[in-house]
Coordinates of C-alpha atoms in Angstrom, one line a residue:
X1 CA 0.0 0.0 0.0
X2 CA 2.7 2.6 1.0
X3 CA 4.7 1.5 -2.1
X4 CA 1.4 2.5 -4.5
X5 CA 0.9 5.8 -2.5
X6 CA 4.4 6.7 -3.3
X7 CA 3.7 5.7 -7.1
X8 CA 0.6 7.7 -7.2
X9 CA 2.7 10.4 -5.9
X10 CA 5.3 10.6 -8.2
X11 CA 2.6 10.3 -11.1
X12 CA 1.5 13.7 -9.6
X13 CA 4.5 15.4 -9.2
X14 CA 5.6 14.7 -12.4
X15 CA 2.3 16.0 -14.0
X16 CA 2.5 18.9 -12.0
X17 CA 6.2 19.4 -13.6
X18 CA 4.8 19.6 -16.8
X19 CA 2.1 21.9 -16.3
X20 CA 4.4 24.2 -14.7
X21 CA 6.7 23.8 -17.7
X22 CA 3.7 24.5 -20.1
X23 CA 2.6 27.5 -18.0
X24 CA 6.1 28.7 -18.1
X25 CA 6.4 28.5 -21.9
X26 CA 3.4 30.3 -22.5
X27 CA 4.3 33.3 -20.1
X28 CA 7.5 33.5 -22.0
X29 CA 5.3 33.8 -25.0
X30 CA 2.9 36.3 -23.9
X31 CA 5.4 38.1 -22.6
X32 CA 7.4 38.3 -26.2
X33 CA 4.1 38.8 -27.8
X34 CA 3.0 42.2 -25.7
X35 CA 6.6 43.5 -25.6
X36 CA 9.0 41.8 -28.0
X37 CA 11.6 42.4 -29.6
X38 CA 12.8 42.2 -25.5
X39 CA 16.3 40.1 -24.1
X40 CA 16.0 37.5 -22.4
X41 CA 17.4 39.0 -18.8
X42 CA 14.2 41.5 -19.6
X43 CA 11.8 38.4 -19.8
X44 CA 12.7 36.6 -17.1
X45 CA 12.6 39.9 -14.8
X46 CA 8.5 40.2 -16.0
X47 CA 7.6 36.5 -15.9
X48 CA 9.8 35.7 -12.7
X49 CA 12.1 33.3 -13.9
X50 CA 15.8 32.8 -14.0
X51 CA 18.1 33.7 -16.9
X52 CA 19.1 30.6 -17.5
X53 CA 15.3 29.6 -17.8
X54 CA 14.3 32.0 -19.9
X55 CA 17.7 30.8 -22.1
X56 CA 16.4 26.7 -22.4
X57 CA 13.0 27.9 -23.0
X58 CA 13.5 30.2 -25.7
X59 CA 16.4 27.8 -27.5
X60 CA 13.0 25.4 -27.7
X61 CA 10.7 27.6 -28.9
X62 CA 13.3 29.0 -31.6
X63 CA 13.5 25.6 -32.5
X64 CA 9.8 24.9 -32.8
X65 CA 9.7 28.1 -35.2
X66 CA 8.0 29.8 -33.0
X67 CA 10.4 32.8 -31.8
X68 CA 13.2 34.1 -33.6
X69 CA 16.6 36.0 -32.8
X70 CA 16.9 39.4 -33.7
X71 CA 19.8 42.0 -33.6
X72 CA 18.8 45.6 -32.3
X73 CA 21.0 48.2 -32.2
X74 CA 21.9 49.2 -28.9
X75 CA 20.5 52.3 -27.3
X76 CA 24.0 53.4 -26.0
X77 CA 26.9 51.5 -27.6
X78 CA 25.1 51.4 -31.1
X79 CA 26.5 47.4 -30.7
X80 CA 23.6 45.4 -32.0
X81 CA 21.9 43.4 -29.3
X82 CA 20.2 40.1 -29.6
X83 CA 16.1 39.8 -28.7
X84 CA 13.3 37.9 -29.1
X85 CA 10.5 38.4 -31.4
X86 CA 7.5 35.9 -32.5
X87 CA 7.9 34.7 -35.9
X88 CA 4.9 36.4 -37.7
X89 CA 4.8 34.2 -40.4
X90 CA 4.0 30.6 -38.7
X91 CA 1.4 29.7 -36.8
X92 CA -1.6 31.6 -37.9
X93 CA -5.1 31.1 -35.9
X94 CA -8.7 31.4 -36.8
X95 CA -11.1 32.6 -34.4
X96 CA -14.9 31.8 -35.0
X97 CA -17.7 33.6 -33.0
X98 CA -21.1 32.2 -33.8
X99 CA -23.5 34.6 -32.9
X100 CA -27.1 34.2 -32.6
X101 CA -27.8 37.3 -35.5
X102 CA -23.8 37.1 -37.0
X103 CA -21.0 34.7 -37.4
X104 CA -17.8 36.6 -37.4
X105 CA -14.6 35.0 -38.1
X106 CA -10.9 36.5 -37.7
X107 CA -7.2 35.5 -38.6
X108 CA -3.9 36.7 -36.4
X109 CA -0.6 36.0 -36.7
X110 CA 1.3 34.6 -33.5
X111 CA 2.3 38.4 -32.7
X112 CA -1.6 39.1 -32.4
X113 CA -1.7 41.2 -35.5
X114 CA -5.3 40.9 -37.0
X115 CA -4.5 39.5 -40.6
X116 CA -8.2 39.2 -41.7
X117 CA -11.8 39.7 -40.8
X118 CA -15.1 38.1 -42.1
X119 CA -19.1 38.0 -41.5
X120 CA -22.0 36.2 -42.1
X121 CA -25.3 36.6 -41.3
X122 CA -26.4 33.5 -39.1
X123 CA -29.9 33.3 -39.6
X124 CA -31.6 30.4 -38.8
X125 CA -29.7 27.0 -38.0
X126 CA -31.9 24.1 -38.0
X127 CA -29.5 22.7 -40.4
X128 CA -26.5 21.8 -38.2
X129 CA -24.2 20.0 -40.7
X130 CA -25.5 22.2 -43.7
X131 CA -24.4 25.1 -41.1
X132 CA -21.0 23.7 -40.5
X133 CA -20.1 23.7 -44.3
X134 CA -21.0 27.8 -44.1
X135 CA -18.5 28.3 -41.3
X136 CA -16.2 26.4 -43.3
X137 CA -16.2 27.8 -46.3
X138 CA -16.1 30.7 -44.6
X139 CA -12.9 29.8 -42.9
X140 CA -11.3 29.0 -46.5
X141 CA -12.5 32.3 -47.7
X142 CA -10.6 34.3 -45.2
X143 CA -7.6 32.8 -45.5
X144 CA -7.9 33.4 -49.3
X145 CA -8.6 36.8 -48.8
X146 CA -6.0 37.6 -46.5
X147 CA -3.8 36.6 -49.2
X148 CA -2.2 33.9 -46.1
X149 CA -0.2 30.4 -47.1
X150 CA -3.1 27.9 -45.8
X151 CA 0.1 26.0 -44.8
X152 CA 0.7 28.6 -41.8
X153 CA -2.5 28.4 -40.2
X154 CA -2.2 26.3 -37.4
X155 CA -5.5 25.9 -36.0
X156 CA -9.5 27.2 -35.4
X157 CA -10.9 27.7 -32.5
X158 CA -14.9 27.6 -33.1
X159 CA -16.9 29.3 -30.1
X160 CA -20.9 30.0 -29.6
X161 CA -23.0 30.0 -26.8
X162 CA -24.2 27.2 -24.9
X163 CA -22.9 24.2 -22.8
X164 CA -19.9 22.6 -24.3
X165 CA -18.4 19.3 -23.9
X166 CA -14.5 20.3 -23.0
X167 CA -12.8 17.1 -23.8
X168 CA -15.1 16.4 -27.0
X169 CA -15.8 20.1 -28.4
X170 CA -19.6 18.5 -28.7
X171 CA -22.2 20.7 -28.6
X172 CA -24.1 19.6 -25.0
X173 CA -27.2 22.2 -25.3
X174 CA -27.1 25.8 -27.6
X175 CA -30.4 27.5 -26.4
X176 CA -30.0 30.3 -28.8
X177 CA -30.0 27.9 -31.9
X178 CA -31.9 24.5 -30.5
X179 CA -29.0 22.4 -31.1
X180 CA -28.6 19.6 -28.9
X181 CA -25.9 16.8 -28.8
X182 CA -24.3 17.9 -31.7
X183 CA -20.6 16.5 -32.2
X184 CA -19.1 20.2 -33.5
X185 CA -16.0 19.6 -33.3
X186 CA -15.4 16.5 -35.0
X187 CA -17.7 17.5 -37.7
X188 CA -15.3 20.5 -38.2
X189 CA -12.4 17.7 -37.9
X190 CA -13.6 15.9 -41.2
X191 CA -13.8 19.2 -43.1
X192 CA -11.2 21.1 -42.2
X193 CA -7.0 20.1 -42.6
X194 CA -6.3 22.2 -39.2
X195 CA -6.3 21.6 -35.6
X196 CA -9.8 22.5 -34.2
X197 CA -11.4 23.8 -30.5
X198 CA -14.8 24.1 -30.0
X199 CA -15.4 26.4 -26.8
X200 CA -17.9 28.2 -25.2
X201 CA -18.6 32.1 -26.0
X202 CA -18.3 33.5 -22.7
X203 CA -15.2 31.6 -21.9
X204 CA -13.6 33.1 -25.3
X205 CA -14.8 37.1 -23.9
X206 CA -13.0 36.0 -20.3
X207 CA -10.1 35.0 -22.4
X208 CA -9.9 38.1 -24.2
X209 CA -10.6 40.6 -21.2
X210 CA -7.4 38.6 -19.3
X211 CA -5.3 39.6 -22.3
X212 CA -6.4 43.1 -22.5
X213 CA -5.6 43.3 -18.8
X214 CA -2.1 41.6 -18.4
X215 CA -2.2 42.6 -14.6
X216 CA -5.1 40.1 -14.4
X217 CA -3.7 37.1 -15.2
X218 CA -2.3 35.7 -11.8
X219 CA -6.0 36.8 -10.4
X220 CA -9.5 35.5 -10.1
X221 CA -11.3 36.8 -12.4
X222 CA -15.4 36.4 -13.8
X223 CA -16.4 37.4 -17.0
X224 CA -20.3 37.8 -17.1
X225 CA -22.2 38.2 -20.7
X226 CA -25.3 40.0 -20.4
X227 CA -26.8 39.6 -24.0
X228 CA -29.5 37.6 -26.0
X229 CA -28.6 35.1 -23.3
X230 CA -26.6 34.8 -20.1
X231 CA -23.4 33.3 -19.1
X232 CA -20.1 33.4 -17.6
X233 CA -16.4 32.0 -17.8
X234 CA -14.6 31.9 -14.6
X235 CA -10.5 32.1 -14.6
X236 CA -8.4 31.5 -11.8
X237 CA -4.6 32.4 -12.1
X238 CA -3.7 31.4 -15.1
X239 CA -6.5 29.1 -16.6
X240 CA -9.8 28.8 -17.2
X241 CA -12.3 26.8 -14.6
X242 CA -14.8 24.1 -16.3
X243 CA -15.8 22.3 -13.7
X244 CA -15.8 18.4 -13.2
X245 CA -18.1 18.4 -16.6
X246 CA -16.9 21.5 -18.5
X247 CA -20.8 22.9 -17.5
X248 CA -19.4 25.5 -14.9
X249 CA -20.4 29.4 -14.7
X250 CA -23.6 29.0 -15.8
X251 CA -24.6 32.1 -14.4
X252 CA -27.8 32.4 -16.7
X253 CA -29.5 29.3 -14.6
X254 CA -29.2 30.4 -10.9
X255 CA -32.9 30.5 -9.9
X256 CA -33.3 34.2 -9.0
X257 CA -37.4 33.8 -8.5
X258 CA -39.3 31.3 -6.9
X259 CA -42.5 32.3 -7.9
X260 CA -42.4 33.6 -11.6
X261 CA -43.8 31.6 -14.4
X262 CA -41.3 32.7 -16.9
X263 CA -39.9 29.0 -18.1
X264 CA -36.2 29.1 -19.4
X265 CA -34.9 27.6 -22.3
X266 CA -33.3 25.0 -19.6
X267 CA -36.7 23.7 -19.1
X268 CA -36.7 25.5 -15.5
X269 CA -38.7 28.4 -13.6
X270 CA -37.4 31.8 -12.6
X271 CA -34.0 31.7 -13.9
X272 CA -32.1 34.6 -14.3
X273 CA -31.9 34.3 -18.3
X274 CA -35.7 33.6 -18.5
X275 CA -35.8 37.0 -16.1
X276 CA -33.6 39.3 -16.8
X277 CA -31.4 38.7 -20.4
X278 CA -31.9 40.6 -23.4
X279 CA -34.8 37.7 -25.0
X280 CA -36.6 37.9 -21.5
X281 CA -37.0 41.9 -21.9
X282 CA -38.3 41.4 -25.1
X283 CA -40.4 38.6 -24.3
X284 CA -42.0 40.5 -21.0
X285 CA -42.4 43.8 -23.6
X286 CA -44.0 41.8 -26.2
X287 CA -46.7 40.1 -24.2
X288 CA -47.4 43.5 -22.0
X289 CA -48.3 45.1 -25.6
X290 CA -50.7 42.5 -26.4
X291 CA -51.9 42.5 -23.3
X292 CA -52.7 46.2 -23.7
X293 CA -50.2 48.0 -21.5
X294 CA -50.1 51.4 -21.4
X295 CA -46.7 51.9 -22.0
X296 CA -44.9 53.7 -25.2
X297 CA -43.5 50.4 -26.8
X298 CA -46.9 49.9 -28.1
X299 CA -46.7 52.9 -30.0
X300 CA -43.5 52.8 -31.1
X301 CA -43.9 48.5 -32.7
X302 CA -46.9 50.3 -34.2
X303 CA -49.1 47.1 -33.5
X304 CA -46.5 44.0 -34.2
X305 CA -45.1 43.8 -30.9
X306 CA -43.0 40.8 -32.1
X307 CA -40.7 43.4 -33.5
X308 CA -39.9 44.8 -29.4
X309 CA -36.2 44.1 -28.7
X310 CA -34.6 44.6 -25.4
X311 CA -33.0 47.9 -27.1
X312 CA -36.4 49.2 -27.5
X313 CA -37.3 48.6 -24.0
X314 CA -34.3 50.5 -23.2
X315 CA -35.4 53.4 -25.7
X316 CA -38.7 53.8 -24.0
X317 CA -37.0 53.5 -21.0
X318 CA -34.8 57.0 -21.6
X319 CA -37.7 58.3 -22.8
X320 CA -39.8 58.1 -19.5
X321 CA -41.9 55.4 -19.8
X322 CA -43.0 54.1 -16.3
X323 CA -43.0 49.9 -17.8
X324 CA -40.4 50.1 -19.5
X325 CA -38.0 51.5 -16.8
X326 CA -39.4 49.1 -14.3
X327 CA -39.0 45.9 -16.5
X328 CA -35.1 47.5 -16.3
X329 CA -34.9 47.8 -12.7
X330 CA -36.2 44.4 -12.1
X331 CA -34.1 42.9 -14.5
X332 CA -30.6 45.0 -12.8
X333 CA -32.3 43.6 -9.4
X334 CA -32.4 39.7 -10.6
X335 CA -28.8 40.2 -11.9
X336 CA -27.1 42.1 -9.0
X337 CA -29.0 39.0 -6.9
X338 CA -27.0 36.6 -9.1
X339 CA -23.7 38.5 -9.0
X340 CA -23.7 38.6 -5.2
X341 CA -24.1 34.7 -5.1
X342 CA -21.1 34.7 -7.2
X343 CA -19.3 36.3 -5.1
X344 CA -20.5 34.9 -1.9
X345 CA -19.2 31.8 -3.7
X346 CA -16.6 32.7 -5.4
X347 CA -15.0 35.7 -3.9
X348 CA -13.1 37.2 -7.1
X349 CA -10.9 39.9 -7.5
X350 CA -12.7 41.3 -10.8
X351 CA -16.2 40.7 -12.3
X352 CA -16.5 41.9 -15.9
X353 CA -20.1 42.5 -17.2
X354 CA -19.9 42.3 -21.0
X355 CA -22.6 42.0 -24.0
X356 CA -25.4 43.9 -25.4
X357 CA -27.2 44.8 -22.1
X358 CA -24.3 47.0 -21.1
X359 CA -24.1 49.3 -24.6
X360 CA -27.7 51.3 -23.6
X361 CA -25.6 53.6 -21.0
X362 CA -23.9 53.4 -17.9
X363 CA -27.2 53.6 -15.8
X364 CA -27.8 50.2 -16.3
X365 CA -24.4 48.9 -15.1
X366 CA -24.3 51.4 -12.2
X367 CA -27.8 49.9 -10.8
X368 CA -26.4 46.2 -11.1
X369 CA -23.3 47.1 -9.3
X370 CA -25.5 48.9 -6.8
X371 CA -27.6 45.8 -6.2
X372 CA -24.8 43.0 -6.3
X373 CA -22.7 45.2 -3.7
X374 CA -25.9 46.1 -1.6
X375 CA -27.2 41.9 -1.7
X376 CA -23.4 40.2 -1.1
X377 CA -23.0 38.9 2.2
X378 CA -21.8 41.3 4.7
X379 CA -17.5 41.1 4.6
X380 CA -17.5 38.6 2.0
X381 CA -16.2 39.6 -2.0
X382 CA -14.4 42.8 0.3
X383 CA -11.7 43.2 -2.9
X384 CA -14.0 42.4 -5.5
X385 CA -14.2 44.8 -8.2
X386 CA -17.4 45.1 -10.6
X387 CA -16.2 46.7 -14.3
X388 CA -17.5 47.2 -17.6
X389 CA -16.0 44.8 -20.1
X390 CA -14.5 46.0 -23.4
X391 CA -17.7 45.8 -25.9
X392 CA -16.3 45.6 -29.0
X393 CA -17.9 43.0 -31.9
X394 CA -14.7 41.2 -32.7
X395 CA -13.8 40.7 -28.9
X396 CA -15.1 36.7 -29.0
X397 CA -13.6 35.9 -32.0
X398 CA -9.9 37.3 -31.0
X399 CA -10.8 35.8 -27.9
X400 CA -11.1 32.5 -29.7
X401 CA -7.7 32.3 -30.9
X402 CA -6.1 33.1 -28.1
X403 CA -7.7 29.9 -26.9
X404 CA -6.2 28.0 -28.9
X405 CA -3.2 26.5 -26.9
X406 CA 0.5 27.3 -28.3
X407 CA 1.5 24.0 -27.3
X408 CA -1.2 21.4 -27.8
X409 CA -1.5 21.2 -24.4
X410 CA -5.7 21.3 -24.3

C-alpha cells in the first residue's frame, strides 16, 4: 500500500512538472508577444524566472519556429543586441464567433496582428451540418482573402453560446439555436485540414478581457455576458475553470425567483436568463403590448409587438416610460442578486459584465453594481471589483484564438 501511495505520488508530481513547464512557456510567450523584440534577462525579470530559464525555453521555442533571434542596435553602444521576437509568419489562428444574428470570423498571426476579418449573417440554423459547411467555407475564404499560405495556419478555434463538452468540443445544449448533442468539433475535424477547439462564448470574452488586462492574469477573475442570453467564464490564475463536466459558470441558470412563471430555455422556472437577459426583456415587452399595457412600446412596434427588442425597451425607457423603466430595474435587481451569489461563492478579485445589455448607457451597469454590492454577504467579496468589459464586436472571436493553446496542451 505505501509502495502505490508513493507511485501515485510521483505520477502527480511529475504532472505537476509539466504543467508548470507548459505554463512557463506560454508566459515566455505572452510576454514576447505584448513587448518583443525584448532580451531574455528582460523576460525573465516580468515572468519571474531565472536567466538561464528563460535561455532553455526560448532555445525550444526558436527551435519549434516559434520565436526568432533578432539583432537591435543598442541604445547606448550602437553594438547590435540580440532579442526575441515571434515569428509572424508561422502559426496563424482562426477565431470563430457564432453569434445568434452574425457569425464573425478573424485571422492573427502569432504576434496578435489581425490578418483578416469576415461575417455572415447566421440566420436560422436548423440545419446543423448544412451550417457547418458555411462556417467552413467561410474559414477557407478568409484565408484566401487575407492573401495567407493555408500551410501557416495552425488551427481554429470555433466558439458559440451554450454548454460545451470540454474534452469532446460537442455541442451539449445551444439555447440560442436548439442544437442539442451535436458533435461540432469533430464534424469540423472531417472538413477542415487544421487543428480545431470548439469552446464556449463566454469563456472566449474572459479569455480576451485577461489579455487586455495583463495585470489580471495571476488573479481570479469572472467574466459575465449579459446579452440575448446569459453566461459566464470563470478564470483563476492562469486558466480557465470548467468544472468536473466543463458545464461551470452558468450564471444564466441560478434561480433568482421562486414564484415567476417565466420557463427558461433549460426547461426551468425563474431563472435569471428567463428573467432578466436581453430575449426575456423582449419577451415580457411583447406580451405587455398584447396584453394592452399602457406603456410607449406599443406605439413605437406600431401594433407587431414581435418586433420589441430589449433595445427598444431601453429606448422607451430613456424616454420616461414608467414599464419600460421598471421591467429595467427588475431585470438589474435579478442580476445584482446573481452577482452577489457569485461572489459569496466565489470571492473574485474582478467581475467583468460584457454583451449587449451593457451598450444602452452606464445607468444600467451602475444599478447592477449597486444591487450586487448592496445583496453580497456582509465582509464577503471585500476586494471584488465590478467593471464594464470592453464591448467591441470582434472581442469573442480574438478571444477565440487566443484559446487555442500554443502548445497542444488542451
Amino acid at each position: 500500500m505505501k509502495e502505490r501511495a508513493v507511485r501515485i505520488l510521483g505520477t502527480y508530481r511529475r504532472m505537476d512538472k509539466h504543467k508548470m513547464a507548459l505554463m512557463n512557456k506560454r508566459n515566455v510567450m505572452d510576454c514576447i508577444a505584448e513587448y518583443g523584440p525584448i532580451n531574455r534577462a528582460a523576460i525573465a525579470k516580468k515572468v519571474g524566472l531565472s536567466v538561464p530559464a528563460i535561455m532553455e525555453i526560448a532555445e525550444e521555442l526558436i527551435q519549434l519556429g516559434m520565436v526568432e533571434s533578432v539583432r537591435m542596435p543598442g541604445k547606448l553602444s550602437g553594438k547590435p543586441l540580440e532579442q526575441l521576437s515571434l515569428c509572424g509568419d508561422h502559426f496563424r489562428y482562426v477565431g470563430v464567433d457564432v453569434g445568434r444574428e452574425t457569425t464573425r470570423l478573424m485571422l492573427v498571426a502569432l504576434d496578435r496582428k489581425v490578418l483578416g476579418r469576415l461575417r455572415f449573417p447566421t440566420r436560422q440554423v436548423e440545419n446543423e451540418s448544412g451550417f457547418v459547411d458555411r462556417i467552413c467555407q467561410g474559414i477557407h475564404q478568409l484565408i484566401a482573402e487575407s492573401q495567407v499560405d493555408p500551410a501557416t495556419v495552425a488551427g481554429a478555434c470555433v466558439t458559440m453560446p451554450g454548454l460545451i463538452e470540454q474534452d469532446t468540443g460537442r455541442v451539449i445544449f445551444s439555447p440560442n439555436f436548439g442544437w442539442r448533442d451535436i458533435p461540432l468539433r469533430d464534424w469540423l475535424v472531417q472538413r477542415l485540414p487544421y487543428r480545431i477547439k470548439v469552446e464556449s462564448a463566454n469563456r472566449a470574452q474572459a479569455i480576451y478581457e485577461i489579455s487586455s488586462h495583463p495585470g489580471d492574469r495571476d488573479r481570479t477573475v469572472f467574466c459575465v455576458g449579459l446579452g440575448y442570453g446569459i453566461g459566464g467564464g470563470f478564470y483563476e490564475k492562469g486558466q480557465l475553470y470548467y468544472g468536473a463536466s466543463g458545464t461551470s459558470c452558468e450564471i444564466g441558470h441560478i434561480r433568482v425567483s421562486s414564484y415567476s412563471k417565466e420557463r427558461c430555455t433549460c426547461g426551468n422556472t425563474g431563472c435569471l436568463e428567463a428573467e432578466a437577459s436581453g430575449a426575456a426583456l423582449a419577451r415580457k415587452a411583447q406580451r405587455a403590448v398584447r396584453q394592452g399595457k399602457d406603456t410607449l412600446l406599443a406605439a413605437m412596434c406600431q401594433g407587431e409587438p414581435d418586433k420589441i427588442t430589449a433595445r427598444w425597451v431601453f429606448d422607451a425607457a430613456h424616454q420616461g416610460d414608467f414599464f419600460a423603466q421598471a421591467l429595467i430595474e427588475q431585470a438589474a435587481q435579478h442580476i445584482g442578486s446573481a452577482l452577489a451569489t457569485t461572489i459569496n461563492l466565489l470571492d473574485p478579485d474582478k467581475i467583468y459584465l460584457c454583451g449587449g445589455l451593457l451598450k444602452n448607457g452606464d445607468d444600467f451597469f451602475q444599478r447592477v453594481k449597486n444591487y450586487a454590492l448592496e445583496m453580497q454577504m456582509d465582509q464577503a467579496g471585500r476586494r471584488v471589483e465590478i467593471l464594464t468589459g470592453s464591448l467591441e464586436e470582434w472581442n469573442v472571436a480574438m478571444g477565440a484564438t487566443q484559446l487555442f493553446p500554443y502548445f497542444g496542451e488542451g
